[in-house]
Tab-separated table of C-alpha atoms in Angstrom:
chain	number	residue	atom	x	y	z
O	26	MET	CA	96.970	121.836	85.937
O	27	HIS	CA	98.061	119.799	82.924
O	28	VAL	CA	97.465	116.068	83.414
O	29	PHE	CA	98.732	113.193	81.284
O	30	ILE	CA	96.654	109.994	81.440
O	31	THR	CA	97.488	106.519	80.193
O	32	GLY	CA	94.244	104.662	79.549
O	33	ALA	CA	92.300	107.897	79.134
O	34	SER	CA	89.706	106.282	76.853
O	35	GLY	CA	89.061	103.406	79.264
O	36	TRP	CA	86.363	102.962	81.885
O	37	ILE	CA	88.046	104.852	84.744
O	38	GLY	CA	90.118	107.070	82.462
O	39	THR	CA	86.988	108.453	80.828
O	40	ALA	CA	85.468	109.302	84.218
O	41	LEU	CA	88.684	111.004	85.338
O	42	THR	CA	89.039	112.961	82.108
O	43	ARG	CA	85.490	114.277	82.485
O	44	GLU	CA	86.237	115.404	86.059
O	45	LEU	CA	89.436	117.185	85.045
O	46	VAL	CA	87.996	118.922	81.979
O	47	ALA	CA	84.911	120.046	83.919
O	48	ALA	CA	87.214	121.617	86.527
O	49	GLY	CA	89.115	123.565	83.856
O	50	HIS	CA	92.287	121.464	83.716
O	51	THR	CA	93.982	120.441	80.470
O	52	VAL	CA	94.347	116.745	79.713
O	53	THR	CA	96.458	114.743	77.294
O	54	GLY	CA	95.528	111.093	76.903
O	55	LEU	CA	97.533	108.199	75.507
O	56	ALA	CA	95.543	106.412	72.795
O	57	ARG	CA	96.362	103.118	71.097
O	58	SER	CA	94.167	103.831	68.054
O	59	GLU	CA	92.475	106.647	66.197
O	60	ALA	CA	89.151	105.381	67.560
O	61	SER	CA	90.417	105.751	71.133
O	62	ALA	CA	91.910	109.152	70.286
O	63	GLY	CA	88.514	110.250	68.996
O	64	LYS	CA	86.862	109.265	72.288
O	65	ILE	CA	89.443	111.274	74.225
O	66	ARG	CA	89.037	114.353	72.028
O	67	ALA	CA	85.240	114.120	72.350
O	68	LEU	CA	85.703	114.583	76.103
O	69	GLY	CA	87.521	117.877	75.529
O	70	ALA	CA	91.068	116.521	75.917
O	71	SER	CA	94.034	116.103	73.579
O	72	ALA	CA	95.323	112.709	72.469
O	73	VAL	CA	98.703	111.262	71.506
O	74	LEU	CA	98.944	107.968	69.659
O	75	GLY	CA	101.021	105.261	71.313
O	76	ASP	CA	100.949	102.238	73.591
O	77	MET	CA	102.635	101.002	76.747
O	78	ASP	CA	105.726	99.972	74.793
O	79	ASP	CA	106.348	103.586	73.749
O	80	HIS	CA	108.395	104.469	76.817
O	81	ASP	CA	110.072	107.540	75.354
O	82	LEU	CA	106.716	109.025	74.351
O	83	ILE	CA	105.140	108.332	77.741
O	84	VAL	CA	108.103	109.755	79.657
O	85	SER	CA	108.124	112.846	77.433
O	86	GLU	CA	104.413	113.492	78.008
O	87	ALA	CA	104.765	112.901	81.756
O	88	ALA	CA	107.661	115.356	81.893
O	89	LYS	CA	105.579	118.033	80.146
O	90	ALA	CA	102.611	117.518	82.473
O	91	ASP	CA	102.115	118.632	86.062
O	92	ALA	CA	100.708	115.226	87.000
O	93	THR	CA	100.335	111.764	85.479
O	94	ALA	CA	97.558	109.238	86.054
O	95	HIS	CA	98.610	105.732	85.064
O	96	LEU	CA	95.492	103.693	84.295
O	97	ALA	CA	96.478	101.649	81.247
O	98	PHE	CA	97.181	97.942	81.511
O	99	THR	CA	96.898	95.278	78.814
O	100	LEU	CA	95.256	92.240	80.419
O	101	ASP	CA	96.789	89.428	78.370
O	102	PHE	CA	97.169	86.317	80.537
O	103	ALA	CA	99.325	84.655	77.890
O	104	ALA	CA	101.904	87.434	78.247
O	105	PHE	CA	101.144	88.668	81.749
O	106	ASP	CA	104.690	88.463	83.121
O	107	GLU	CA	106.079	90.287	80.090
O	108	THR	CA	103.448	93.001	80.469
O	109	VAL	CA	104.367	93.552	84.119
O	110	GLU	CA	108.085	93.621	83.325
O	111	ASN	CA	107.461	96.203	80.598
O	112	GLU	CA	105.542	98.321	83.088
O	113	LEU	CA	108.375	98.081	85.612
O	114	ARG	CA	110.887	99.282	83.006
O	115	LEU	CA	108.603	102.216	82.221
O	116	ILE	CA	108.316	103.181	85.897
O	117	ALA	CA	112.124	103.092	86.214
O	118	LYS	CA	112.393	105.521	83.291
O	119	LEU	CA	109.786	107.803	84.852
O	120	ASP	CA	111.827	107.712	88.054
O	121	SER	CA	114.929	108.942	86.223
O	122	ALA	CA	113.082	111.615	84.257
O	123	LEU	CA	110.921	113.044	87.069
O	124	ALA	CA	113.224	112.686	90.092
O	125	GLY	CA	113.182	115.804	92.263
O	126	SER	CA	110.357	117.423	90.286
O	127	GLY	CA	107.632	117.037	92.916
O	128	LYS	CA	105.249	116.043	90.117
O	129	ALA	CA	102.431	113.636	90.845
O	130	VAL	CA	102.315	110.091	89.484
O	131	ILE	CA	99.104	108.368	90.587
O	132	ALA	CA	98.589	104.755	89.509
O	133	ALA	CA	95.726	102.284	89.723
O	134	SER	CA	96.076	99.084	91.701
O	135	GLY	CA	93.778	96.628	93.505
O	136	THR	CA	92.566	96.283	97.081
O	137	PRO	CA	94.133	93.379	99.005
O	138	ILE	CA	92.284	90.126	99.624
O	139	LEU	CA	92.643	89.227	103.300
O	140	GLU	CA	90.282	86.396	104.160
O	141	GLY	CA	88.562	86.953	107.475
O	142	ARG	CA	89.183	90.654	107.954
O	143	LEU	CA	88.733	94.097	106.461
O	144	ALA	CA	91.625	95.180	104.228
O	145	THR	CA	92.903	98.676	105.031
O	146	GLU	CA	95.116	101.119	103.177
O	147	ALA	CA	98.021	99.990	105.388
O	148	ASP	CA	97.848	96.389	104.148
O	149	HIS	CA	100.344	95.270	101.532
O	150	LEU	CA	99.278	93.442	98.387
O	151	ASP	CA	100.131	89.746	98.458
O	152	PRO	CA	102.026	89.011	95.210
O	153	ALA	CA	100.709	85.437	95.325
O	154	GLY	CA	97.074	86.433	95.810
O	155	PRO	CA	94.355	86.897	93.149
O	156	ALA	CA	94.482	90.695	93.494
O	157	GLY	CA	98.245	90.934	93.871
O	158	ALA	CA	99.534	89.991	90.426
O	159	ARG	CA	100.722	93.563	89.919
O	160	ALA	CA	102.182	93.973	93.405
O	161	LYS	CA	105.608	94.600	91.865
O	162	THR	CA	104.201	97.538	89.923
O	163	ALA	CA	102.471	98.922	93.018
O	164	ASP	CA	105.707	98.765	95.001
O	165	ALA	CA	107.650	100.443	92.184
O	166	VAL	CA	105.147	103.306	92.003
O	167	LEU	CA	105.314	103.924	95.747
O	168	ALA	CA	109.124	103.832	95.625
O	169	LEU	CA	109.052	106.875	93.315
O	170	SER	CA	108.126	108.930	96.382
O	171	GLN	CA	111.657	108.386	97.726
O	172	ASN	CA	113.087	110.383	94.805
O	173	GLY	CA	111.121	113.618	94.999
O	174	ILE	CA	108.078	112.435	93.045
O	175	ARG	CA	104.595	112.687	94.592
O	176	SER	CA	103.593	109.130	93.784
O	177	ALA	CA	100.545	107.350	95.184
O	178	LEU	CA	98.282	104.379	94.540
O	179	VAL	CA	94.522	104.330	94.129
O	180	ARG	CA	93.543	100.732	94.835
O	181	MET	CA	90.343	99.640	93.136
O	182	PRO	CA	87.803	97.134	94.511
O	183	ARG	CA	86.620	94.069	92.591
O	184	THR	CA	83.885	96.036	90.857
O	185	VAL	CA	83.817	99.597	89.533
O	186	HIS	CA	80.200	99.609	88.454
O	187	GLY	CA	77.879	101.898	86.542
O	188	GLU	CA	75.908	102.426	83.371
O	189	GLY	CA	77.987	101.457	80.351
O	190	ASP	CA	80.206	98.918	82.125
O	191	ARG	CA	80.802	96.108	79.651
O	192	ASN	CA	84.190	94.713	80.655
O	193	GLY	CA	84.249	94.658	84.454
O	194	LEU	CA	83.875	91.656	86.740
O	195	ILE	CA	80.124	92.106	87.301
O	196	ALA	CA	79.538	92.147	83.545
O	197	ALA	CA	81.721	89.030	83.286
O	198	LEU	CA	79.781	87.382	86.123
O	199	VAL	CA	76.428	88.006	84.435
O	200	GLY	CA	77.808	86.579	81.191
O	201	LEU	CA	79.070	83.511	83.037
O	202	ASP	CA	75.726	83.113	84.812
O	203	ARG	CA	73.952	83.052	81.458
O	204	GLN	CA	76.296	80.316	80.255
O	205	LEU	CA	75.749	78.275	83.429
O	206	GLY	CA	72.001	78.886	83.501
O	207	THR	CA	72.392	79.918	87.134
O	208	ALA	CA	72.819	83.180	89.041
O	209	ALA	CA	75.862	81.829	90.826
O	210	TYR	CA	77.355	82.291	94.258
O	211	VAL	CA	79.756	80.131	96.300
O	212	GLY	CA	78.997	78.473	99.619
O	213	ASP	CA	76.232	80.322	101.443
O	214	GLY	CA	76.992	83.521	99.502
O	215	SER	CA	77.829	85.535	102.611
O	216	ASN	CA	81.289	86.367	101.264
O	217	ARG	CA	81.651	90.017	100.238
O	218	TRP	CA	83.069	92.089	97.405
O	219	PRO	CA	84.000	95.748	97.903
O	220	ALA	CA	82.532	98.040	95.263
O	221	VAL	CA	82.546	101.611	93.982
O	222	HIS	CA	80.474	103.578	91.485
O	223	ILE	CA	82.426	104.781	88.447
O	224	GLY	CA	81.655	108.429	89.212
O	225	ASP	CA	83.096	108.114	92.702
O	226	ALA	CA	86.180	106.332	91.358
O	227	GLY	CA	86.844	109.099	88.842
O	228	ARG	CA	86.433	111.749	91.540
O	229	LEU	CA	88.893	109.995	93.854
O	230	PHE	CA	91.548	109.919	91.141
O	231	PHE	CA	90.866	113.608	90.554
O	232	LEU	CA	91.370	114.371	94.255
O	233	ALA	CA	94.471	112.181	94.410
O	234	LEU	CA	96.124	114.084	91.568
O	235	GLY	CA	95.744	117.320	93.501
O	236	LYS	CA	96.009	116.232	97.143
O	237	ALA	CA	97.473	112.780	97.725
O	238	PRO	CA	100.657	112.913	99.835
O	239	ALA	CA	103.779	111.250	98.484
O	240	GLY	CA	103.678	107.508	99.154
O	241	ALA	CA	99.953	107.467	99.931
O	242	VAL	CA	97.762	104.426	99.397
O	243	LEU	CA	94.088	105.215	98.775
O	244	HIS	CA	91.108	102.874	98.552
O	245	ALA	CA	88.413	103.649	95.978
O	246	VAL	CA	85.879	101.769	98.081
O	247	GLY	CA	82.323	103.045	98.172
O	248	GLU	CA	80.928	99.918	99.860
O	249	GLU	CA	83.124	97.865	102.176
O	250	GLY	CA	81.531	94.584	101.185
O	251	VAL	CA	78.452	93.497	99.238
O	252	PRO	CA	77.332	89.892	99.967
O	253	MET	CA	77.570	87.875	96.773
O	254	ARG	CA	74.310	86.084	97.462
O	255	ASP	CA	72.581	89.489	97.365
O	256	VAL	CA	74.222	90.108	93.994
O	257	ALA	CA	73.087	86.694	92.714
O	258	GLU	CA	69.515	87.257	93.876
O	259	VAL	CA	69.217	90.568	92.028
O	260	ILE	CA	70.734	89.001	88.902
O	261	SER	CA	68.162	86.212	89.296
O	262	GLN	CA	65.307	88.715	89.526
O	263	LYS	CA	66.474	90.599	86.440
O	264	THR	CA	67.276	87.571	84.242
O	265	GLY	CA	64.916	84.845	85.442
O	266	LEU	CA	67.876	82.570	86.169
O	267	PRO	CA	67.633	80.618	89.441
O	268	ALA	CA	70.051	81.786	92.139
O	269	ALA	CA	72.091	78.847	93.417
O	270	ALA	CA	75.425	77.868	94.921
O	271	VAL	CA	77.966	76.439	92.492
O	272	ASP	CA	81.220	74.564	92.829
O	273	PRO	CA	83.933	77.244	92.384
O	274	GLU	CA	86.013	74.745	90.416
O	275	GLN	CA	83.386	75.013	87.661
O	276	LEU	CA	84.406	78.634	87.228
O	277	GLY	CA	88.199	78.282	86.972
O	278	VAL	CA	90.103	81.400	88.055
O	279	PHE	CA	86.834	83.284	88.438
O	280	GLY	CA	85.746	80.813	91.113
O	281	THR	CA	88.481	82.026	93.466
O	282	LEU	CA	87.337	85.634	93.061
O	283	LEU	CA	83.633	84.825	93.319
O	284	GLY	CA	84.087	82.792	96.492
O	285	GLY	CA	86.550	85.048	98.284
O	286	ASP	CA	85.531	87.212	101.230
O	287	GLN	CA	87.427	90.415	100.502
O	288	PRO	CA	85.926	93.522	102.167
O	289	ALA	CA	88.006	96.704	102.184
O	290	ALA	CA	87.946	99.970	104.150
O	291	ASN	CA	88.194	103.610	103.030
O	292	THR	CA	88.697	105.459	106.345
O	293	VAL	CA	92.248	106.663	105.699
O	294	THR	CA	91.377	107.658	102.130
O	295	ARG	CA	88.527	109.885	103.260
O	296	GLN	CA	90.737	111.545	105.846
O	297	LEU	CA	93.655	112.158	103.474
O	298	VAL	CA	91.866	113.669	100.476
O	299	GLY	CA	88.342	114.471	101.698
O	300	TRP	CA	86.646	111.918	99.441
O	301	GLU	CA	83.046	110.972	100.187
O	302	PRO	CA	81.438	108.404	97.868
O	303	THR	CA	77.924	109.421	96.889
O	304	GLY	CA	77.090	107.298	93.840
O	305	PRO	CA	74.547	104.492	93.510
O	306	THR	CA	75.328	101.163	95.143
O	307	LEU	CA	76.197	98.002	93.240
O	308	LEU	CA	72.742	96.565	93.898
O	309	ASP	CA	71.187	99.849	92.712
O	310	ASP	CA	72.970	99.505	89.375
O	311	LEU	CA	71.999	95.839	89.066
O	312	GLU	CA	68.382	96.770	89.828
O	313	ALA	CA	68.596	99.459	87.132
O	314	GLY	CA	69.301	96.704	84.603
O	315	TYR	CA	72.680	98.017	83.424
O	316	TYR	CA	74.143	94.506	83.450
O	317	THR	CA	71.149	92.443	82.415
O	318	SER	CA	69.380	94.363	79.646
């Protein structure tokens, strides 16, 4: 199988590229710089230079491939709406180019936040919610399945953790804790975040490219919900910072995420593609010092 990946040099893209190359597949990754291209080539894949504005290039590479994994997204809050609109235009062009081909287009998204209950693969993203800012993109990807494209979503939990994570929400939380002088949680800290190890996330994308039915929604959830007080206490042990409750308003947008109870299930995902998460837990990786050393 020949797979084209946007975001191939990123956190999840690197894990997926390793899985594909190890299994004997060929991979072409989109790279925004020569440095990123070098990382992709070092994994045993090919690289093409371009960014998410290069629609013709992306469509051409997707048309040449058997499957496409869409992982790239530029997180620029100052131009967030424009970024989403650009992505929607790209998906429309992929729809025209790949219609009737049966080729796979698997895109990353986020698990829903449904206060008070477990989010399942059947739940729709709330466009107004903290995890639903790209709900339009998610809907557009799933709509590709109506035109003879095997499209699917892999929805990611709040943290995709592991050694080398420097840009995820747990890394951001530890950095914020150091600024506050407190290993922070909200309320009594019983609210939960779903989590997955990076190796398990990469393997699920790999399985989705080969097996996900058209229109499927998968949850890359290794742990349904990790209590945030448990997270704060391990951060406290590793850094010496006192673990304490904080006013979420002190944390701005991050306060909403830190204080939300947002567990998510993976039952349907495991049944559809045979995925079984086996990697270390979030607390295991915190105990290992990956985020505090």
